[in-house]
Short mmCIF file of C-alpha atoms in Angstrom, two decimals:
data_model
loop_
_atom_site.label_atom_id
_atom_site.label_comp_id
_atom_site.label_asym_id
_atom_site.label_seq_id
_atom_site.Cartn_x
_atom_site.Cartn_y
_atom_site.Cartn_z
CA MET R 1 97.35 82.09 72.08
CA ASN R 2 94.72 83.53 72.95
CA PHE R 3 91.25 81.25 74.97
CA LYS R 4 89.00 84.00 72.73
CA LEU R 5 86.08 81.94 74.44
CA PHE R 6 83.30 82.99 73.01
CA GLN R 7 82.50 80.08 70.21
CA ALA R 8 78.84 79.81 68.34
CA LYS R 9 78.66 76.56 70.21
CA ASN R 10 79.45 78.44 73.42
CA LEU R 11 76.88 81.35 72.96
CA LEU R 12 73.69 80.11 74.00
CA ALA R 13 75.76 78.71 77.88
CA ILE R 14 77.14 81.77 78.25
CA PHE R 15 74.14 84.73 77.26
CA SER R 16 71.89 82.21 79.88
CA LEU R 17 74.66 82.45 82.35
CA SER R 18 75.11 86.20 81.98
CA LEU R 19 71.33 86.45 82.57
CA LEU R 20 71.36 84.43 85.79
CA SER R 21 74.83 86.26 87.36
CA GLY R 22 73.63 89.54 86.54
CA CYS R 23 76.34 92.14 87.44
CA ASN R 24 79.52 92.10 90.12
CA SER R 25 79.97 93.85 92.58
CA SER R 26 81.07 96.98 94.02
CA THR R 27 82.25 98.53 96.94
CA ASN R 28 82.72 102.33 98.37
CA GLU R 29 83.71 100.94 101.77
CA GLN R 30 86.04 103.35 103.66
CA LEU R 31 87.80 102.01 106.90
CA PHE R 32 87.11 105.57 108.91
CA ASP R 33 84.71 109.15 107.86
CA SER R 34 87.65 111.35 107.27
CA SER R 35 85.33 114.28 106.32
CA LYS R 36 84.42 114.53 110.35
CA LEU R 37 88.03 115.35 111.39
CA SER R 38 89.53 118.97 111.30
CA ARG R 39 90.52 120.82 108.82
CA ALA R 40 94.64 121.70 109.37
CA SER R 41 95.18 125.50 108.85
CA ALA R 42 98.03 126.73 105.58
CA GLU R 43 100.38 127.29 107.68
CA GLU R 44 100.23 123.65 109.23
CA VAL R 45 100.62 122.10 106.05
CA GLU R 46 103.42 123.91 105.30
CA LYS R 47 105.30 122.78 108.55
CA VAL R 48 104.81 119.57 106.55
CA VAL R 49 105.87 119.98 104.22
CA GLU R 50 108.82 121.97 104.74
CA GLN R 51 109.74 119.02 107.24
CA PHE R 52 110.10 116.73 104.01
CA ILE R 53 112.28 119.18 102.03
CA LEU R 54 114.11 119.44 105.13
CA ALA R 55 114.88 115.98 106.79
CA GLU R 56 118.52 114.88 106.93
CA ASP R 57 119.67 111.48 108.39
CA SER R 58 117.77 110.65 111.37
CA THR R 59 114.98 112.29 111.23
CA VAL R 60 111.66 112.21 113.15
CA ILE R 61 108.82 113.78 111.04
CA GLU R 62 105.98 113.65 112.99
CA ILE R 63 102.39 115.25 111.55
CA PRO R 64 99.49 115.66 114.30
CA ALA R 65 95.88 114.59 114.06
CA GLY R 66 94.26 116.47 111.52
CA PHE R 67 93.12 116.19 107.32
CA PHE R 68 95.98 117.36 105.58
CA GLU R 69 94.79 119.37 102.02
CA LEU R 70 98.03 118.84 100.14
CA LYS R 71 99.35 120.49 96.82
CA THR R 72 102.11 118.95 96.66
CA GLN R 73 104.28 115.33 96.44
CA LEU R 74 105.92 114.32 100.25
CA ILE R 75 109.68 113.59 99.08
CA VAL R 76 112.16 111.72 101.02
CA ASP R 77 115.22 111.92 98.13
CA ASN R 78 118.19 109.34 99.24
CA LYS R 79 117.91 109.75 102.78
CA ASN R 80 118.34 107.56 106.00
CA ASP R 81 117.33 106.68 109.37
CA ILE R 82 113.55 108.66 108.62
CA THR R 83 111.14 107.95 111.07
CA ILE R 84 107.72 108.90 109.26
CA ARG R 85 104.86 109.14 112.10
CA GLY R 86 101.37 110.39 112.57
CA ALA R 87 98.84 110.14 115.16
CA GLY R 88 96.90 107.01 114.42
CA MET R 89 95.48 106.43 111.23
CA LYS R 90 92.05 107.47 111.81
CA GLU R 91 93.34 110.65 113.54
CA THR R 92 96.56 111.77 110.74
CA VAL R 93 95.07 112.46 107.18
CA LEU R 94 97.14 113.31 104.23
CA SER R 95 94.80 114.42 101.71
CA PHE R 96 96.13 114.37 97.70
CA LYS R 97 92.65 115.69 95.62
CA ASP R 98 94.94 118.89 94.68
CA LEU R 99 97.56 117.72 93.12
CA LYS R 100 98.26 119.21 90.11
CA ALA R 101 101.64 117.48 89.18
CA GLY R 102 103.56 114.03 89.98
CA GLY R 103 102.42 110.86 90.59
CA GLU R 104 102.48 109.67 93.90
CA GLY R 105 101.27 111.66 97.58
CA VAL R 106 105.01 110.26 99.12
CA LYS R 107 107.04 109.01 98.01
CA LEU R 108 110.62 107.54 99.54
CA VAL R 109 113.93 106.80 98.39
CA GLY R 110 116.84 106.00 101.22
CA ASN R 111 117.63 103.50 103.37
CA ARG R 112 115.44 102.28 106.89
CA ILE R 113 112.58 104.17 106.42
CA LYS R 114 109.75 104.25 108.50
CA ILE R 115 106.30 104.88 107.80
CA GLU R 116 103.72 104.64 109.99
CA ASP R 117 100.06 105.71 111.74
CA LEU R 118 97.88 107.88 109.45
CA THR R 119 96.50 107.41 106.54
CA ILE R 120 96.48 108.72 102.66
CA GLU R 121 93.78 109.66 100.64
CA ASN R 122 92.98 110.20 96.84
CA ALA R 123 96.57 110.74 95.76
CA PRO R 124 96.61 111.34 91.43
CA GLY R 125 98.83 107.91 90.84
CA ASP R 126 99.96 105.81 93.48
CA GLY R 127 99.23 106.30 96.95
CA ILE R 128 103.03 105.60 99.05
CA LYS R 129 105.57 104.58 96.04
CA ALA R 130 109.20 103.10 98.23
CA GLN R 131 111.84 102.78 95.17
CA HIS R 132 115.45 101.35 95.51
CA ALA R 133 114.73 101.92 99.07
CA GLU R 134 116.68 98.88 101.54
CA ASP R 135 114.64 98.19 105.53
CA ILE R 136 111.67 100.02 104.44
CA THR R 137 108.73 99.45 106.62
CA PHE R 138 105.41 101.02 106.41
CA ARG R 139 102.99 99.96 109.55
CA LYS R 140 99.23 100.75 110.75
CA VAL R 141 98.87 103.00 107.26
CA ASN R 142 95.98 103.03 105.35
CA VAL R 143 95.35 104.13 101.52
CA THR R 144 92.41 104.63 99.90
CA TRP R 145 90.98 106.89 96.95
CA THR R 146 86.86 108.25 97.76
CA HIS R 147 85.57 110.36 94.82
CA GLY R 148 84.91 109.85 91.57
CA ARG R 149 84.11 106.64 89.33
CA LYS R 150 87.15 103.83 90.73
CA SER R 151 88.62 103.24 87.00
CA ASP R 152 89.94 107.08 87.71
CA ASN R 153 91.32 105.94 90.63
CA GLY R 154 95.66 105.64 91.86
CA THR R 155 97.27 102.71 91.26
CA TYR R 156 98.62 101.62 93.63
CA ALA R 157 97.57 102.64 96.86
CA ILE R 158 101.11 100.54 98.99
CA TYR R 159 103.70 100.24 96.24
CA PRO R 160 107.40 99.52 96.77
CA VAL R 161 109.45 98.50 93.61
CA GLN R 162 113.05 97.71 93.41
CA CYS R 163 113.59 97.22 97.22
CA LYS R 164 115.38 94.74 99.70
CA ASN R 165 113.66 93.84 103.42
CA VAL R 166 110.20 95.36 103.33
CA LEU R 167 107.90 95.03 106.20
CA ILE R 168 104.15 96.01 105.71
CA ASP R 169 102.49 95.55 108.81
CA GLU R 170 98.80 96.06 109.55
CA CYS R 171 97.69 98.05 107.06
CA VAL R 172 94.90 98.90 105.38
CA ALA R 173 94.45 99.49 101.29
CA SER R 174 91.67 100.22 99.43
CA HIS R 175 89.86 101.24 96.34
CA SER R 176 93.26 100.99 93.65
CA LYS R 177 92.17 100.32 89.93
CA ASP R 178 95.72 97.63 90.33
CA ALA R 179 96.64 96.37 93.61
CA GLY R 180 95.93 97.40 96.85
CA ILE R 181 99.54 96.24 98.37
CA TYR R 182 102.17 95.72 95.51
CA VAL R 183 105.89 94.52 96.24
CA GLY R 184 107.83 94.81 92.86
CA GLN R 185 110.64 93.13 92.02
CA SER R 186 112.08 93.20 96.01
CA GLU R 187 113.92 90.54 97.76
CA ASN R 188 112.91 89.95 100.93
CA VAL R 189 109.30 90.61 101.96
CA VAL R 190 106.73 90.28 104.67
CA VAL R 191 103.13 91.31 103.87
CA ARG R 192 100.95 90.18 107.16
CA ASN R 193 98.24 91.28 109.16
CA SER R 194 97.05 93.73 107.15
CA LEU R 195 93.24 94.71 104.81
CA ALA R 196 93.00 95.46 101.02
CA PHE R 197 89.43 95.41 99.64
CA GLY R 198 87.63 97.28 96.81
CA ASN R 199 90.66 96.66 94.65
CA VAL R 200 91.16 95.34 91.32
CA ALA R 201 94.03 92.87 93.06
CA GLY R 202 93.97 93.24 97.13
CA ILE R 203 97.72 92.43 97.37
CA GLU R 204 99.28 91.19 94.47
CA ILE R 205 103.70 89.29 95.17
CA GLU R 206 104.95 90.49 91.43
CA ASN R 207 109.30 89.03 90.47
CA CYS R 208 110.06 89.09 94.05
CA ASP R 209 112.45 86.88 95.63
CA ASN R 210 111.85 85.41 99.45
CA ALA R 211 108.11 86.95 100.08
CA GLU R 212 105.37 86.09 102.98
CA VAL R 213 102.23 86.33 103.04
CA TYR R 214 100.29 86.40 105.99
CA GLY R 215 98.29 87.15 108.52
CA ASN R 216 96.20 89.22 106.09
CA ILE R 217 92.54 89.67 104.68
CA ALA R 218 91.97 90.13 100.81
CA ARG R 219 87.90 90.97 100.92
CA ASP R 220 85.90 92.65 97.99
CA ASN R 221 88.40 92.68 95.40
CA ALA R 222 88.43 91.32 91.80
CA GLY R 223 90.71 89.44 92.55
CA GLY R 224 92.44 88.20 96.48
CA ILE R 225 95.60 87.49 96.16
CA LEU R 226 98.31 87.37 93.35
CA VAL R 227 101.78 85.84 92.58
CA PHE R 228 102.93 87.30 88.65
CA ASN R 229 106.40 86.73 87.49
CA LEU R 230 105.90 88.80 84.12
CA PRO R 231 108.98 89.02 81.54
CA GLY R 232 110.72 92.08 80.48
CA LEU R 233 110.99 93.63 83.84
CA PRO R 234 114.97 94.73 85.07
CA LYS R 235 114.35 91.95 87.41
CA ALA R 236 113.37 88.76 85.96
CA ASP R 237 112.40 85.75 87.53
CA GLY R 238 111.23 86.07 91.68
CA ARG R 239 111.53 82.88 93.64
CA GLU R 240 109.94 81.50 97.17
CA THR R 241 106.73 83.29 98.40
CA LYS R 242 104.38 81.66 101.33
CA ILE R 243 100.82 82.42 101.55
CA TYR R 244 99.60 80.77 104.40
CA ASN R 245 97.06 81.84 107.10
CA ASN R 246 95.02 84.56 105.51
CA GLU R 247 91.70 84.47 104.21
CA VAL R 248 90.76 85.33 101.62
CA LEU R 249 86.83 86.38 101.68
CA HIS R 250 84.01 86.98 98.19
CA ASN R 251 86.54 88.76 95.56
CA ASN R 252 84.31 89.22 93.44
CA HIS R 253 84.55 92.85 93.17
CA VAL R 254 83.65 94.09 88.52
CA ASN R 255 87.30 94.11 87.86
CA PHE R 256 87.86 98.35 87.12
CA ALA R 257 91.54 98.27 85.65
CA VAL R 258 91.94 100.16 82.24
CA PRO R 259 95.04 99.20 80.05
CA ILE R 260 97.38 100.92 80.40
CA SER R 261 98.28 101.52 76.49
CA ASP R 262 96.55 99.33 73.37
CA GLU R 263 100.54 96.92 73.93
CA PRO R 264 101.17 93.86 74.82
CA ASN R 265 101.75 93.54 78.29
CA GLY R 266 99.64 96.82 78.71
CA ASN R 267 97.87 95.90 82.14
CA THR R 268 97.98 92.23 82.91
CA VAL R 269 96.28 92.43 85.37
CA THR R 270 92.95 93.13 83.37
CA MET R 271 93.32 89.65 82.56
CA ILE R 272 91.69 89.02 86.23
CA PRO R 273 88.41 87.76 86.52
CA PRO R 274 85.90 88.42 89.36
CA GLY R 275 85.75 86.60 91.95
CA SER R 276 89.60 84.72 91.69
CA GLY R 277 91.14 84.26 95.30
CA ILE R 278 94.71 83.39 94.87
CA VAL R 279 96.27 83.48 90.94
CA LEU R 280 99.15 81.81 89.92
CA LEU R 281 100.32 83.69 86.71
CA ALA R 282 104.31 82.20 85.78
CA ALA R 283 105.38 81.71 89.36
CA LYS R 284 108.21 79.96 90.38
CA ASP R 285 108.37 77.94 93.96
CA VAL R 286 104.87 79.07 95.93
CA GLU R 287 103.85 77.76 98.51
CA ILE R 288 99.82 77.83 100.26
CA TYR R 289 98.93 76.19 103.02
CA GLY R 290 96.13 77.45 106.03
CA ASN R 291 93.97 80.13 104.15
CA LYS R 292 90.39 80.48 104.00
CA ILE R 293 89.00 81.21 100.80
CA HIS R 294 85.51 81.53 100.13
CA GLU R 295 83.01 82.53 98.65
CA ASN R 296 84.99 83.50 95.31
CA LYS R 297 82.18 83.05 92.79
CA THR R 298 85.16 81.95 89.95
CA VAL R 299 88.07 80.48 91.16
CA GLY R 300 89.39 79.57 94.60
CA LEU R 301 93.15 78.83 93.41
CA ALA R 302 94.45 79.37 90.03
CA ILE R 303 97.13 78.05 88.77
CA ALA R 304 98.09 79.98 85.43
CA ASN R 305 101.53 80.14 83.22
CA TYR R 306 101.89 83.12 80.90
CA HIS R 307 100.80 81.85 77.51
CA ILE R 308 96.70 82.10 79.20
CA THR R 309 97.82 86.08 78.44
CA GLY R 310 97.76 86.24 74.53
CA PHE R 311 100.97 88.32 75.60
CA PRO R 312 105.00 87.65 74.06
CA MET R 313 106.46 85.28 76.40
CA ASP R 314 110.24 85.69 74.43
CA ALA R 315 112.47 87.72 77.50
CA PRO R 316 115.52 86.58 78.70
CA ASN R 317 116.30 85.19 82.25
CA TRP R 318 112.45 84.30 82.81
CA SER R 319 110.04 81.26 82.50
CA PRO R 320 106.42 81.40 81.15
CA PHE R 321 105.85 78.25 83.05
CA SER R 322 104.62 78.15 86.71
CA SER R 323 106.94 75.57 88.24
CA ASN R 324 107.08 74.21 91.95
CA VAL R 325 103.53 74.71 93.55
CA TYR R 326 102.67 72.94 96.57
CA ILE R 327 98.89 73.85 97.99
CA HIS R 328 97.90 72.47 101.27
CA ASP R 329 95.61 72.41 104.40
CA ASN R 330 93.49 75.40 103.24
CA ASP R 331 89.90 75.54 104.15
CA TYR R 332 87.66 76.26 100.52
CA LYS R 333 83.57 77.24 100.91
CA ARG R 334 81.92 77.33 96.74
CA THR R 335 78.98 80.99 96.67
CA TRP R 336 75.89 79.95 95.07
CA ARG R 337 76.92 82.71 93.26
CA PHE R 338 77.28 82.76 89.08
CA PRO R 339 80.80 82.55 87.76
CA ASP R 340 82.23 85.64 85.81
CA ILE R 341 82.03 85.23 82.09
CA SER R 342 83.11 89.23 81.51
CA LYS R 343 87.03 88.41 81.36
CA GLU R 344 87.81 85.96 78.51
CA PHE R 345 89.97 83.98 81.42
CA GLY R 346 85.89 83.23 83.24
CA GLN R 347 84.77 82.13 79.98
CA LEU R 348 87.70 79.30 80.43
CA ILE R 349 86.83 78.79 83.74
CA THR R 350 83.18 78.86 83.58
CA VAL R 351 81.83 77.10 80.60
CA HIS R 352 84.75 75.07 80.39
CA ASN R 353 85.54 73.24 83.09
CA ALA R 354 85.35 69.97 84.49
CA THR R 355 82.65 69.82 86.78
CA GLY R 356 79.29 71.58 84.18
CA ILE R 357 78.44 75.03 83.09
CA GLY R 358 79.03 77.71 85.22
CA ARG R 359 80.13 76.38 88.22
CA THR R 360 82.23 77.80 90.57
CA GLN R 361 85.53 75.50 90.87
CA ASP R 362 87.69 75.38 94.03
CA ILE R 363 91.08 75.16 92.04
CA ILE R 364 91.97 74.78 88.48
CA TYR R 365 95.77 74.15 86.66
CA ASP R 366 95.43 75.36 82.97
CA GLY R 367 97.17 72.83 82.27
CA PHE R 368 100.77 74.07 80.48
CA TRP R 369 103.98 72.40 80.48
CA ASP R 370 107.78 72.93 79.66
CA LYS R 371 107.99 70.10 76.70
CA ASN R 372 111.40 69.84 77.65
CA LEU R 373 110.95 68.75 80.69
CA GLY R 374 108.14 65.91 80.49
CA ASN R 375 106.00 64.41 77.83
CA GLU R 376 103.05 63.79 78.94
CA ILE R 377 101.36 66.36 81.98
CA LYS R 378 100.85 62.75 83.89
CA SER R 379 104.20 62.87 85.18
CA ASN R 380 103.85 66.68 86.58
CA PRO R 381 106.64 67.96 85.17
CA MET R 382 106.40 71.32 86.93
CA LYS R 383 106.21 69.87 90.18
CA ILE R 384 102.83 71.05 90.77
CA CYS R 385 101.60 69.33 94.42
CA ILE R 386 98.38 69.68 96.83
CA GLU R 387 97.85 67.76 99.52
CA GLU R 388 94.15 69.05 100.28
CA SER R 389 92.44 66.55 102.78
CA GLN R 390 88.70 67.42 101.28
CA MET R 391 90.45 67.30 97.18
CA ALA R 392 88.02 64.38 96.47
CA ASP R 393 84.71 67.10 97.44
CA LEU R 394 86.22 70.32 96.22
CA HIS R 395 85.86 71.24 92.50
CA PHE R 396 88.85 70.59 90.25
CA SER R 397 89.54 71.17 87.07
CA LEU R 398 92.90 70.80 84.75
CA PHE R 399 92.34 72.05 81.25
CA ASP R 400 94.15 71.27 78.19
CA LEU R 401 94.08 74.28 75.90
CA TRP R 402 97.65 73.47 73.54
CA GLU R 403 95.35 72.43 70.72
CA GLY R 404 93.32 76.17 70.78
CA GLU R 405 90.37 77.26 71.25
CA GLU R 406 88.43 75.18 69.32
CA ASN R 407 89.41 71.89 70.94
CA ILE R 408 89.50 72.94 74.15
CA LYS R 409 89.16 69.39 76.94
CA SER R 410 89.35 69.38 81.02
CA SER R 411 89.79 66.75 83.47
CA LYS R 412 89.08 66.05 86.80
CA ASP R 413 91.51 64.20 87.35
CA TYR R 414 94.48 65.18 90.69
CA SER R 415 95.81 62.32 91.34
CA PRO R 416 99.12 63.59 89.15
CA PHE R 417 99.38 65.82 91.08
CA VAL R 418 99.07 64.02 94.48
CA CYS R 419 102.30 64.32 96.01
CA LYS R 420 104.25 66.82 98.86
CA GLY R 421 106.56 69.81 97.77
CA GLN R 422 108.50 72.13 99.69
CA ILE R 423 109.45 75.24 99.23
CA THR R 424 111.50 77.70 101.82
CA THR R 425 111.64 81.25 102.09
CA ASP R 426 114.09 83.31 104.16
CA VAL R 427 112.70 86.68 105.13
CA SER R 428 114.80 86.07 108.82
CA ALA R 429 116.68 90.08 107.78
CA ILE R 430 113.37 91.96 108.09
CA THR R 431 111.10 90.01 111.05
CA ASP R 432 112.82 92.15 113.84
CA LEU R 433 112.50 95.42 112.10
CA LYS R 434 110.90 97.58 114.33
#
């Protein structure tokens, strides 16, 4: 089911909104100006490359201050107890703008690997990718892109996938064409005290078990924080994610993601409308609390099921429904800006919400549910619980999309979802990583 929302009866309203809303924001902001750093000599660059090539277990790779222009990937391959340490994220810069072959700037495979105190710029693919790693730490690492059209930038800045015990602490990720901080198909994950800006998605937790995302700032992205479960991946449904004490601010950046292919599920993040704070998609066992969700022009928090994508939903050991979601004690502030209509999901929210055409929504629920679990949404079969003290003053929309695009309905009635949920996570294995 795919909602082509440019219906004739809504064209005038949408056209009027487009005139009022104008362009989505964009930014080329950088954490600091790396051009002011002294350039490392060819010999100094070669020494860094040699340290990676020759590294054995229990090696500390020290990279001094300077701007290092690299023409090759830096790879740690199946090594244990490795530390990669720069002189500081504003002091040591690894630039991969001249890298012609390979995707990632830095790739890490092994156990008990730590990378810290440096910046990575302009990798042709991902900035740092860790795969099949256990006990992996990213601390005080900045990953960014500084050149060209943003849609030509790399996909992920910080990218652990199929890992166990992941700590991302005091990091900065900007200008990736998918997610700045992306953790996929992993278990026991902490993302804390970090900053993500200028990306399509700031922070994304995808198909992960036991994840905590707290103390972060996600600002000026198209979408601030995403929790997704996608079909057809080696690790199916992820569960138990807590998102708390974050600042999710004015994520109104243009969505510059490009489809990987014309095939279904080519790139789900392309559907995210600019102005999205927190988005759940087929998410399971999620608790969201204590967050500042401010000035995201389309929606502060969206609870969505995979149906909304229009992509195929047949996959083993996976469910397209969001379920067991507990939202409480967050602080919402709407913006004066008009919501986004560049994406179909944004059109749904902007035109068909229960508050009025062109009004930003604080919380929306797309209203799909597993009909094997209940006959009506009012019985709350998916266990969506919302306990917000200012709920009566919020813009809330519950959609009814079962009859397709010709008969979309919405309601302000949040009463079926006033309940107390309970989510447990266990990331004790990584909270003491040094």
